[in-house]
C-alpha cells in the first residue's frame, strides 16, 4: 500500500512541526516520564509533546556567539549554513538535566539543560554557567556524523576532534575516570571513519565486564592493494579501560574492531556486497545481554544501486572478537590470521574478576599492551543471520538511511516490524515472514508512506526515526521539520475481511465488521488474522473446525440475521466430492439455531455449509469442518452402532446417557476453551493421569491376613468390575 503526502495529511492522523529560521531536526530523544520529545536542531533545542508534537512546544534559542561566527567565516566557511550551531547530541544526564552538544560554528560546545523533576515543573533552560567545551563530544563540521552514548555519567563519542576533520577518535569524557581516546595517526585503528551509532551492552552480571560498541564505516586497510574500498565495522571497548601504564597512556587498551558483512550470495560463488553502513537499531530481548542488531546498508558501487537490511546476533559478534587477530608482516605481505602466541590476558578482555585477576588495564603486562597496539583488527568478520539480508531493494530511486523496529505479537506468532527511512523522504513498513522454515524468509513491503515532499539532504544526515512503541507512534525528523505518524492504519486496508487478511499487517485483524487494531490480550475470539500465509479463503469464508467424539453428540450452530431467511445445510465428504444436502432423520435434527447430530459416526466427518435463502437469494453464512476424535474402547464397545439413543431430559436434548461419566462433554468444552491452545494443555485437563505405583514385593505370608482385612475395608465396588478411568471435569 502506498500513501502520498496529501493522503497522509488529510486522512491518517499525521501531525507536523516546523520552525522558522531553523532546520535539520536530527537529534531526537524520548522522555516518556515527562511525556516530551526533545529535539536538537539548527540554533534551537526543542521540547515537544509526545501526544501531539504540534502543540505545547518549548524552545531554547541556542545560537553560536557572534565572534565564533565571524571567525568561522574568516576560515572560509559559509556564514549562514556552516557558521551556526547545529545541535547534534542530546542525552539524558540525570533525573533533572539533559546533556546537549552542538557544532557552535566550528567551535564545539556542550551544555547541561535543566528539565525539572516532574512533568508539571515546565522547566526547560540552559544554565550559562554550565556551558563547556565540546571538543571530543560534538563534531566541528555539521556534515560530519557523530555517534555517542551516555552510560552512567560518562560520555562515549565517535567524532572528529579537529577543525579540518582529519583526527577521528573514539573518546570518553565526563565522569570521574580519566579521558581516554583511540591511537592518533594510525590507520590500523581508524581510517577516515564515518560513525553511525554506539550502544552499551552488558557482557555479564558483573558491571566490570560491560562493553561499549561503535558502528562505523571506513576505508579498509586490508584492501589497500585492491584500490580504495569502504568496509563497515563494529568496534568494542571496555567501560573500565583506564589506558596503559607505560604505553598507550590515556589510550584504549581494549579496543578491537572487525568487519560487518551484509551480502547476497551469488549463484557463481561471488557475493554482492552492501558495504555502506547507514544506521543501526538494537532490539531489546528478554536477555538484556543479547539484543538483536538491525542494520541498514547501501552499495558503494556507481554501477549497482541498492539497499539492504541485515540482522546480527550478539553471539556472532562476540564470537568474531574471540577469533583470530588479523596480522600483516610487512607492506608487501597479505593479511592473515595471527598464528603466534597471544599474550595473557587476551587483548579485548576487560579487567575483572570474571575472566581474570587484573583489577585495571594499567596492570596489564607490556606484551599485552604492545599486542593490542599493533593488532586492533580481527580476522573473522561478522555475518548476518542466515548469511543474507532480510530485506533488499535494488534499482529504485532511493536509498535506505534509518531504521526502527517493533516486535509485535500476532495471532500466529511474533513479528519484527521494520520502519525504514529513505533519502527520498519516505518511510517503508516491512516484515520478514518465514516460508517453510526460518531459514527461508519472505520479505513483505506493507506500506510506503510519503512523509515529506522533498528529498532529504543526505549531507547533513537530517533524517531520523524514533519510535515510541508503547503509544504506537513514530517520530520522523528531517531537514524541513518533524512528523508524528501512527504505526498502523488498519482501516485503510478496506472494508472486507479478505482485504484485511491479504494486507498481512501484524497490527491489524478482522473483527467481524471491520479491519481494526489487533490486541493479543483481548478476550474477543472472533479475530481473523494470518500474517504468515494471508489466506482469505480459509479465514474469510466463515469456515471453522469442530471436533466431535465418536458416539457423542455435537451441535453445529448457525443463526441467520434475518428472521425470514430459510436455512439449509449441505455436506461434502471431501473437497473434491460433490456437495449434497444434509439428510435429516432421528439422528440428525435441524433446529432454529443450527444442526444437532445426536450420535456422531465416522461417516459424518466432512465439510458442512450453512446457507440462508430469502426472496430467491442464497447466501453461505459459514462453513464447518467436522473432525472426529476417537473415543476410548470402553465407551464404544458399550454403545452398539444400531442402539437407540436415550436423551437426558435435564440436558434439553443433550448427549446420550450411559452408565459412564459424560466425559466427552467436558472434552468439547476444553477444545473450545480460550486459554487452552495446545493438545498438551488440553490433555493435562482431560486425563486424570496418576503416577505409576512403585513395584511392591509379594507380602510375607505371616502378614497376609492383615492385607486381606485392609483390602476388604478399602473396597468400594461389589460387582467385581473395575471402575473405568474417566477424565476430570473442566471445572474441577
XYZ file of C-alpha atoms in Angstrom:
732
model
C 0.000 0.000 0.000
C 1.350 3.420 -0.974
C 0.107 6.617 0.664
C 1.024 10.033 -0.673
C 1.911 13.089 1.371
C -1.584 14.513 0.790
C -3.368 11.291 1.783
C -1.359 11.007 4.987
C -2.064 14.615 5.833
C -5.815 14.507 5.189
C -6.951 11.115 6.428
C -4.430 9.355 8.616
C -3.670 11.485 11.643
C -0.201 12.779 10.759
C 0.943 15.684 12.924
C 3.714 18.027 11.860
C 6.041 20.568 13.400
C 8.083 23.201 11.598
C 10.134 26.111 12.903
C 11.078 29.256 11.029
C 14.765 30.070 10.725
C 15.710 26.525 11.658
C 16.275 23.144 10.032
C 17.926 19.768 10.465
C 15.808 18.216 13.214
C 18.120 15.234 13.547
C 18.820 14.647 17.264
C 15.712 13.085 18.845
C 15.322 11.964 22.462
C 12.220 10.416 24.073
C 11.169 11.099 27.657
C 8.083 9.019 28.441
C 8.074 10.029 32.102
C 7.578 13.681 31.209
C 5.677 12.972 28.008
C 8.155 15.014 25.983
C 10.165 14.698 22.793
C 13.451 16.604 22.976
C 14.855 17.694 19.617
C 18.168 19.181 18.562
C 18.054 21.454 15.502
C 19.818 24.412 13.938
C 20.273 27.041 16.705
C 17.446 25.514 18.767
C 16.688 22.949 21.436
C 13.018 21.911 21.434
C 10.687 20.216 23.905
C 7.517 18.886 22.234
C 4.529 16.922 23.496
C 4.633 13.200 22.722
C 0.852 13.171 22.275
C 0.897 15.930 19.686
C 4.159 17.481 18.525
C 2.237 20.389 17.015
C 1.158 21.612 20.479
C 2.741 22.661 23.777
C 6.152 23.467 22.387
C 9.003 24.852 24.470
C 12.169 26.026 22.801
C 15.610 27.294 23.723
C 17.368 29.603 21.297
C 20.997 28.479 21.365
C 22.997 30.270 18.658
C 26.751 30.412 18.300
C 28.385 33.615 19.659
C 28.960 36.379 17.124
C 32.756 36.252 17.396
C 32.740 32.491 16.756
C 30.616 33.007 13.663
C 32.943 35.702 12.356
C 35.992 33.538 12.982
C 34.273 30.685 11.172
C 33.518 32.941 8.226
C 37.127 34.123 8.054
C 38.180 30.462 7.796
C 36.258 30.249 4.518
C 33.018 28.714 5.794
C 29.550 29.843 4.778
C 28.131 32.287 7.331
C 24.529 31.055 7.031
C 24.851 27.298 6.559
C 28.133 26.440 8.318
C 28.775 29.134 10.906
C 25.811 28.336 13.139
C 25.137 25.926 15.999
C 23.749 22.565 14.884
C 22.679 20.613 17.971
C 23.897 17.096 17.169
C 23.790 15.316 20.549
C 21.034 15.152 23.200
C 21.207 12.663 26.100
C 19.578 12.105 29.470
C 22.194 13.007 32.093
C 20.162 12.530 35.290
C 16.571 12.961 36.502
C 16.711 16.749 36.239
C 19.122 17.522 33.385
C 19.901 16.708 29.771
C 23.332 16.913 28.201
C 23.382 18.538 24.748
C 26.198 19.374 22.336
C 26.365 21.375 19.120
C 28.816 22.393 16.420
C 28.936 26.019 17.650
C 30.115 27.499 14.321
C 33.109 25.114 14.217
C 33.627 25.629 17.978
C 32.001 22.514 19.536
C 30.129 23.371 22.700
C 28.089 21.437 25.262
C 25.642 22.417 27.988
C 23.554 20.960 30.793
C 19.851 21.565 30.128
C 17.540 21.744 33.144
C 14.190 19.993 32.646
C 12.900 19.793 36.243
C 11.928 16.859 38.435
C 8.407 16.287 37.078
C 6.329 16.955 34.012
C 4.385 19.631 35.893
C 7.512 21.711 36.504
C 7.591 23.059 32.912
C 11.304 23.814 33.266
C 13.411 23.979 30.112
C 16.506 26.176 30.184
C 20.283 26.223 29.818
C 22.363 27.410 32.739
C 25.052 29.713 31.217
C 27.454 28.698 33.980
C 27.210 25.064 32.852
C 28.253 25.566 29.237
C 31.556 23.840 28.437
C 33.935 22.907 25.652
C 32.562 20.246 23.319
C 35.784 19.025 21.726
C 35.749 15.234 21.549
C 31.989 15.219 22.084
C 30.486 17.010 19.080
C 31.875 17.327 15.545
C 33.155 20.649 14.230
C 31.571 20.267 10.818
C 27.775 19.825 10.638
C 28.324 17.467 7.694
C 30.184 15.002 9.899
C 28.247 12.353 11.722
C 28.529 11.879 15.471
C 27.836 8.667 17.357
C 27.621 8.835 21.137
C 26.139 7.107 24.154
C 25.915 8.315 27.757
C 26.462 5.477 30.229
C 26.155 6.489 33.859
C 27.899 9.856 33.958
C 30.345 9.058 31.134
C 30.014 10.114 27.501
C 31.453 7.860 24.800
C 31.608 9.597 21.423
C 32.985 8.887 17.974
C 33.822 12.257 16.388
C 36.416 14.311 14.551
C 38.427 16.318 17.084
C 39.997 18.918 14.786
C 38.842 21.726 12.555
C 39.966 20.044 9.331
C 38.179 16.779 10.119
C 41.261 14.556 9.915
C 41.737 13.406 13.510
C 38.900 10.991 14.136
C 38.666 9.356 17.520
C 36.518 7.405 19.933
C 36.645 9.499 23.074
C 35.488 9.079 26.678
C 34.737 12.227 28.657
C 32.798 13.418 31.693
C 32.656 11.149 34.730
C 35.374 10.509 37.299
C 37.585 8.260 35.190
C 40.321 9.816 33.039
C 39.613 10.766 29.439
C 40.675 8.033 27.027
C 40.845 8.020 23.230
C 41.964 5.874 20.290
C 45.525 5.991 18.987
C 46.238 9.003 16.767
C 47.553 8.882 13.203
C 47.405 5.086 12.966
C 45.237 3.856 10.099
C 45.067 0.384 11.653
C 42.859 1.824 14.412
C 40.629 4.247 12.495
C 40.970 5.166 8.834
C 38.699 8.038 7.734
C 35.733 6.664 9.672
C 32.144 7.802 9.400
C 30.418 6.981 12.679
C 26.881 5.628 12.587
C 25.880 4.557 16.101
C 27.068 3.469 19.533
C 25.496 1.346 22.262
C 26.258 -0.013 25.686
C 25.657 -3.757 26.082
C 26.335 -5.640 29.340
C 28.558 -8.692 28.988
C 27.662 -10.435 32.246
C 26.110 -9.695 35.621
C 29.406 -8.083 36.652
C 29.425 -4.388 35.562
C 33.220 -4.550 35.182
C 32.640 -6.654 32.055
C 30.404 -4.067 30.356
C 31.391 -3.008 26.856
C 30.554 -0.145 24.521
C 30.147 -0.921 20.818
C 30.658 1.549 17.959
C 29.325 1.059 14.442
C 31.038 2.906 11.599
C 32.314 2.582 8.059
C 35.864 3.389 6.996
C 38.470 2.946 4.294
C 39.660 -0.639 4.650
C 43.383 -1.102 5.331
C 43.167 -4.787 4.387
C 42.004 -3.885 0.855
C 44.705 -1.321 0.032
C 46.114 -3.385 -2.823
C 42.677 -3.511 -4.458
C 42.066 0.223 -4.522
C 40.139 2.349 -2.059
C 37.350 0.245 -0.591
C 34.838 1.038 2.129
C 34.110 -1.570 4.799
C 31.532 -1.462 7.557
C 32.845 -2.073 11.062
C 31.851 -2.816 14.599
C 34.287 -1.800 17.323
C 34.291 -2.702 21.008
C 35.945 -1.333 24.136
C 35.640 -1.908 27.869
C 33.962 0.675 30.049
C 36.556 0.275 32.799
C 39.516 0.761 30.434
C 41.926 3.218 32.113
C 44.625 3.124 29.434
C 48.122 1.745 29.764
C 50.750 2.496 32.391
C 53.870 2.980 30.207
C 52.452 2.548 26.698
C 49.064 3.593 25.335
C 48.775 6.102 28.164
C 45.259 7.593 28.125
C 44.581 5.404 25.069
C 42.243 2.446 24.782
C 43.934 -0.859 25.543
C 40.812 -2.968 24.915
C 39.754 -1.529 21.538
C 39.092 -4.114 18.820
C 37.221 -3.912 15.532
C 36.052 -6.282 12.827
C 34.155 -6.183 9.573
C 30.365 -6.335 9.301
C 29.338 -8.201 6.167
C 25.954 -7.750 4.514
C 25.900 -9.522 1.171
C 23.777 -11.607 -1.170
C 25.335 -14.934 -2.180
C 25.637 -15.330 -5.934
C 24.970 -18.436 -7.983
C 28.574 -18.462 -9.228
C 30.006 -18.202 -5.711
C 30.640 -14.445 -5.839
C 28.735 -12.255 -3.391
C 27.115 -8.872 -3.938
C 28.170 -6.659 -1.039
C 26.347 -3.794 0.628
C 29.315 -2.008 2.222
C 27.943 1.400 3.238
C 26.549 1.095 6.778
C 23.871 3.771 7.307
C 22.085 3.094 10.582
C 21.845 0.651 13.494
C 18.954 -0.269 15.791
C 19.209 -2.506 18.853
C 16.034 -4.505 19.505
C 15.996 -5.464 23.160
C 15.043 -9.031 24.069
C 14.272 -10.715 27.379
C 18.011 -11.167 27.832
C 19.475 -7.670 28.023
C 22.924 -9.102 27.265
C 21.770 -10.337 23.854
C 19.800 -7.734 21.895
C 19.241 -8.176 18.172
C 21.217 -5.803 15.945
C 19.292 -4.457 12.937
C 21.395 -2.567 10.397
C 20.795 -0.631 7.189
C 23.292 -0.768 4.318
C 23.625 0.642 0.822
C 26.018 -0.104 -2.028
C 29.153 1.919 -2.728
C 29.234 0.963 -6.410
C 28.307 3.505 -9.056
C 27.090 0.696 -11.315
C 24.867 -1.281 -8.963
C 22.460 0.682 -6.742
C 20.696 -0.957 -3.859
C 19.978 -1.061 -0.130
C 19.587 -3.889 2.358
C 18.674 -4.667 5.959
C 20.836 -7.213 7.769
C 20.247 -8.752 11.196
C 23.042 -9.799 13.578
C 23.159 -11.511 16.951
C 25.422 -10.602 19.849
C 26.618 -14.212 19.991
C 28.012 -13.948 16.460
C 29.588 -10.583 17.260
C 31.269 -11.887 20.417
C 32.437 -14.995 18.565
C 34.233 -12.834 15.988
C 36.037 -10.871 18.733
C 37.163 -14.157 20.302
C 38.539 -15.397 16.980
C 41.982 -14.914 15.412
C 43.591 -11.492 15.112
C 44.426 -10.081 11.679
C 48.177 -9.854 11.109
C 50.430 -8.445 8.402
C 54.203 -8.969 8.449
C 55.044 -6.024 6.203
C 53.826 -3.724 3.421
C 54.255 -6.406 0.745
C 52.508 -9.142 2.712
C 48.892 -10.230 2.819
C 46.649 -10.026 5.871
C 46.493 -13.453 7.522
C 45.279 -14.888 10.845
C 47.849 -14.407 13.585
C 49.478 -17.786 14.244
C 51.759 -16.895 17.143
C 51.162 -16.909 20.870
C 48.519 -14.429 22.055
C 49.589 -12.860 25.372
C 47.559 -13.169 28.573
C 45.166 -11.599 29.372
C 43.829 -11.778 25.842
C 43.577 -8.284 24.284
C 39.978 -7.117 24.307
C 39.135 -8.755 27.641
C 38.027 -6.417 30.417
C 39.935 -6.368 33.712
C 37.561 -8.033 36.165
C 37.259 -10.989 38.479
C 35.007 -12.752 35.987
C 37.725 -13.619 33.471
C 40.943 -12.928 35.378
C 42.659 -11.376 38.353
C 43.570 -7.956 36.915
C 41.804 -5.004 38.520
C 42.878 -2.340 36.000
C 44.263 -2.084 32.486
C 47.200 -0.191 33.981
C 48.291 -3.506 35.455
C 48.340 -5.306 32.097
C 51.770 -6.677 31.103
C 53.731 -4.746 28.474
C 53.416 -7.528 25.882
C 49.605 -7.306 26.144
C 49.678 -3.546 25.566
C 52.071 -3.838 22.617
C 49.988 -6.600 21.038
C 46.815 -4.506 21.446
C 48.524 -1.500 19.818
C 49.507 -3.457 16.693
C 46.505 -5.810 16.373
C 43.224 -3.868 16.726
C 41.692 -5.692 13.720
C 40.109 -9.160 13.906
C 40.471 -11.577 11.007
C 36.988 -13.132 11.055
C 34.097 -10.873 10.005
C 30.576 -10.899 11.442
C 27.977 -12.441 9.151
C 24.238 -11.753 9.391
C 21.674 -14.358 10.362
C 21.252 -16.932 7.585
C 24.203 -15.197 5.858
C 21.939 -12.963 3.798
C 19.857 -9.762 4.178
C 16.286 -9.950 5.393
C 15.121 -7.120 3.101
C 16.583 -5.800 -0.162
C 15.666 -3.065 -2.614
C 17.534 -2.603 -5.906
C 17.035 -0.422 -8.970
C 14.923 2.113 -7.076
C 15.316 5.885 -6.866
C 16.085 5.956 -3.134
C 18.469 4.547 -0.530
C 17.798 3.347 2.999
C 19.044 5.749 5.673
C 17.362 4.887 9.003
C 15.637 2.008 10.770
C 13.453 1.411 13.840
C 11.994 -1.995 14.762
C 8.950 -3.014 16.807
C 8.334 -6.594 17.973
C 4.609 -7.315 17.572
C 2.572 -10.241 18.918
C 0.222 -11.515 16.226
C -2.258 -14.385 16.171
C 0.268 -16.736 14.551
C 3.445 -15.642 16.329
C 5.829 -12.735 16.836
C 6.946 -10.462 14.016
C 9.571 -7.728 13.917
C 8.040 -4.784 12.054
C 10.735 -2.633 10.444
C 10.226 1.060 9.755
C 12.863 2.097 7.214
C 13.567 5.726 6.333
C 14.851 6.694 2.891
C 16.658 9.693 1.461
C 13.541 10.352 -0.624
C 11.542 11.346 2.452
C 9.528 8.121 2.587
C 9.112 5.516 5.311
C 8.782 1.832 4.424
C 6.915 -0.554 6.711
C 8.342 -4.042 6.254
C 8.138 -7.501 7.811
C 10.043 -10.697 7.122
C 7.890 -13.856 7.178
C 9.157 -17.461 7.270
C 8.040 -19.726 4.440
C 8.792 -23.397 5.030
C 11.298 -22.590 7.795
C 13.061 -19.673 9.479
C 15.966 -20.177 7.076
C 13.712 -19.333 4.137
C 12.209 -15.892 4.653
C 9.751 -13.895 2.585
C 10.071 -10.115 2.647
C 6.830 -8.133 2.650
C 6.555 -4.408 1.995
C 3.355 -3.471 3.837
C 3.350 0.302 3.388
C 5.254 3.072 1.642
C 4.484 6.430 3.244
C 5.460 9.749 1.693
C 6.174 11.580 4.946
C 7.976 14.546 3.376
C 7.536 16.058 -0.068
C 11.197 16.841 -0.743
C 14.259 14.634 -0.939
C 16.247 14.591 2.293
C 19.631 16.321 2.232
C 21.960 13.439 2.933
C 24.912 15.773 3.521
C 23.618 16.777 6.955
C 22.107 13.370 7.810
C 18.912 15.131 8.748
C 16.589 12.152 8.547
C 15.941 10.443 11.874
C 13.475 7.816 13.055
C 12.408 7.396 16.646
C 9.551 5.116 17.676
C 7.503 5.148 20.876
C 6.024 1.682 20.694
C 4.081 1.971 23.958
C 1.977 4.733 22.377
C 2.122 3.290 18.835
C 3.737 6.415 17.381
C 6.643 7.017 15.002
C 8.528 10.324 15.085
C 10.406 11.328 11.946
C 12.911 14.169 11.754
C 14.159 15.780 8.553
C 15.870 18.935 7.369
C 12.478 20.640 6.946
C 10.565 19.596 10.063
C 9.162 16.812 12.212
C 6.315 14.379 11.614
C 4.363 12.162 14.018
C 2.763 9.094 12.428
C 0.691 6.245 13.903
C 2.332 2.857 13.468
C -0.802 1.390 11.893
C -3.743 2.456 9.728
C -5.874 -0.684 9.712
C -8.979 0.934 8.237
C -7.134 1.887 5.054
C -6.816 -1.770 4.032
C -10.500 -1.896 3.101
C -13.913 -2.845 4.431
C -13.843 -6.562 3.652
C -12.356 -9.480 5.529
C -10.343 -10.616 2.510
C -8.697 -7.200 2.090
C -7.742 -7.086 5.763
C -6.350 -10.612 5.608
C -4.372 -10.015 2.417
C -2.713 -6.944 3.966
C -0.815 -9.291 6.357
C -0.188 -6.444 8.785
C 0.635 -7.807 12.281
C -1.010 -4.737 13.830
C -4.394 -5.422 12.178
C -7.097 -8.117 12.217
C -10.680 -8.584 11.023
C -13.120 -8.342 13.961
C -16.206 -9.438 12.047
C -17.245 -5.998 10.831
C -14.046 -4.030 10.100
C -10.260 -4.158 9.961
C -9.055 -2.909 13.354
C -6.065 -2.975 15.679
C -5.179 -6.490 16.826
C -4.685 -6.781 20.583
C -3.310 -10.188 21.639
C -4.651 -9.919 25.194
C -8.240 -9.253 24.191
C -10.993 -11.650 25.277
C -12.671 -11.459 21.888
C -12.251 -14.697 19.983
C -13.620 -13.655 16.606
C -10.394 -12.062 15.352
C -9.178 -13.212 11.966
C -5.509 -12.705 11.161
C -3.000 -14.736 9.168
C 0.274 -12.870 8.728
C 2.287 -15.883 7.680
C 0.065 -17.085 4.821
C -2.500 -14.326 4.237
C -5.107 -16.865 3.128
C -8.549 -15.208 2.858
C -10.112 -18.407 1.507
C -9.656 -20.043 4.889
C -10.132 -17.057 7.187
C -12.867 -15.152 5.420
C -15.144 -17.908 4.164
C -16.580 -18.312 7.629
C -15.118 -21.799 7.930
C -14.410 -23.226 11.373
C -13.150 -26.525 12.693
C -15.241 -28.521 15.132
C -14.119 -31.664 16.921
C -16.559 -34.353 17.999
C -16.073 -37.603 19.907
C -17.234 -40.734 18.143
C -20.550 -41.853 19.590
C -21.252 -38.498 21.257
C -23.488 -35.653 20.165
C -22.415 -32.345 18.653
C -24.090 -29.128 17.590
C -23.304 -27.027 14.509
C -24.540 -23.526 15.287
C -25.804 -21.230 12.523
C -28.237 -18.372 13.186
C -29.127 -16.041 10.270
C -29.552 -12.342 11.000
C -32.887 -12.248 9.182
C -35.829 -13.970 10.837
C -37.433 -14.530 7.416
C -34.480 -16.458 5.984
C -34.798 -20.189 5.416
C -31.718 -22.186 6.415
C -30.448 -25.254 4.596
C -27.381 -27.390 5.244
C -25.112 -29.063 2.707
C -22.468 -31.736 3.276
C -19.259 -32.551 1.442
C -17.207 -35.605 2.431
C -14.035 -34.358 0.726
C -13.276 -31.043 -1.029
C -13.238 -32.810 -4.403
C -16.609 -34.503 -3.821
C -19.957 -33.102 -4.889
C -21.856 -31.131 -2.264
C -25.159 -32.705 -1.144
C -27.982 -31.537 1.075
C -27.891 -32.960 4.597
C -30.488 -35.691 5.110
C -32.441 -35.132 8.300
C -33.699 -38.051 10.428
C -33.997 -39.044 14.070
C -30.225 -38.895 14.460
C -29.631 -35.559 12.658
C -32.061 -32.777 13.547
C -32.261 -29.181 12.332
C -33.234 -26.579 14.927
C -33.699 -22.814 14.838
C -30.101 -22.352 15.962
C -28.322 -24.981 13.891
C -27.809 -28.660 13.216
C -27.871 -31.259 16.017
C -26.146 -34.585 15.427
C -27.295 -36.800 18.294
C -24.721 -39.512 17.736
C -21.620 -38.818 15.640
C -20.496 -41.620 13.328
C -17.410 -41.889 11.172
C -19.413 -41.171 8.048
C -20.410 -37.755 9.475
C -16.936 -36.218 9.222
C -16.559 -33.698 6.418
C -17.422 -30.125 5.466
C -20.818 -28.660 6.403
C -22.092 -25.384 4.990
C -24.988 -23.316 6.292
C -26.992 -21.424 3.644
C -29.644 -18.739 4.154
C -32.215 -18.238 1.400
C -34.595 -15.271 1.241
C -36.555 -13.860 -1.741
C -34.673 -16.131 -4.125
C -31.235 -15.011 -2.888
C -28.988 -17.638 -1.307
C -26.002 -16.737 0.853
C -23.472 -19.022 2.511
C -23.265 -17.975 6.149
C -20.463 -20.239 7.319
C -18.661 -23.496 6.805
C -17.744 -26.011 9.491
C -15.228 -28.802 9.083
C -16.232 -31.629 11.411
C -13.388 -33.857 12.550
C -13.600 -36.992 14.646
C -11.845 -37.734 17.914
C -11.869 -41.495 18.620
C -13.474 -42.383 21.925
C -11.960 -44.878 24.402
C -12.652 -48.550 23.580
C -14.646 -48.987 26.799
C -17.077 -46.329 25.621
C -17.512 -47.541 22.044
C -17.826 -51.201 22.998
C -20.753 -50.445 25.308
C -22.572 -48.468 22.606
C -23.860 -50.610 19.692
C -23.970 -48.841 16.357
C -27.692 -49.548 15.955
C -28.686 -48.947 19.567
C -31.398 -46.348 20.181
C -30.244 -43.153 21.825
C -31.758 -42.124 25.161
C -31.795 -38.380 25.749
C -31.355 -36.943 29.200
C -34.414 -34.711 29.804
C -32.368 -32.420 32.049
C -30.000 -31.531 29.216
C -32.701 -30.410 26.804
C -31.848 -32.892 24.087
C -28.211 -33.210 25.004
C -25.787 -36.074 24.580
C -26.648 -39.738 25.216
C -26.740 -41.050 28.763
C -24.860 -44.188 29.679
C -23.548 -45.622 32.894
C -20.243 -43.939 32.086
C -19.273 -40.446 33.192
C -20.181 -37.910 30.467
C -16.550 -37.032 29.862
C -16.919 -36.107 26.202
C -18.956 -33.024 27.111
C -16.033 -31.788 29.175
C -13.713 -32.583 26.310
C -15.691 -30.404 23.908
C -15.610 -27.536 26.393
C -11.849 -27.844 26.699
C -11.249 -27.958 22.948
C -13.110 -24.666 22.641
C -11.525 -23.196 25.805
C -9.966 -19.731 25.153
C -6.952 -20.325 27.424
C -6.051 -23.846 26.259
C -4.250 -23.633 22.937
C -2.242 -26.837 22.545
C -3.008 -30.527 22.621
C -0.754 -30.975 25.652
C -2.657 -28.334 27.634
C -5.988 -29.946 26.748
C -4.774 -33.405 27.674
C -3.487 -32.186 31.027
C -7.005 -31.046 31.863
C -8.823 -34.026 30.340
C -6.974 -37.083 31.560
C -6.617 -37.769 35.256
C -3.161 -39.257 34.969
C -1.879 -40.715 38.220
C 1.789 -41.597 38.681
C 2.760 -45.221 38.375
C 2.958 -47.016 41.693
C 6.365 -48.488 42.508
C 6.645 -52.236 42.299
C 5.804 -53.929 45.608
C 7.265 -57.238 46.646
C 4.814 -60.046 47.479
C 3.747 -59.719 51.090
C 5.135 -62.017 53.710
C 2.831 -64.918 54.458
C 2.573 -64.063 58.114
C 1.090 -60.606 57.252
C -1.294 -61.986 54.614
C -4.369 -61.924 56.869
C -3.787 -58.216 57.659
C -3.552 -57.412 53.937
C -6.869 -59.178 53.293
C -8.569 -57.204 56.087
C -7.260 -53.882 54.673
C -8.276 -54.842 51.143
C -11.815 -55.570 52.244
C -12.022 -52.316 54.185
C -10.975 -50.206 51.134
C -13.192 -51.956 48.571
C -15.748 -49.553 47.087
C -17.399 -51.688 44.395
C -19.009 -55.037 44.966
C -19.769 -56.196 41.453
C -16.230 -57.312 40.717
C -15.874 -54.873 37.796
C -13.136 -52.233 37.794
C -14.248 -48.620 37.748
C -13.278 -47.202 34.334
C -10.818 -44.320 34.212
C -12.610 -41.080 33.483
C -11.266 -37.620 32.754
C -11.761 -34.806 35.185
C -14.370 -32.165 34.602
C -13.211 -28.820 33.245
C -14.448 -27.140 36.394
C -12.689 -29.493 38.820
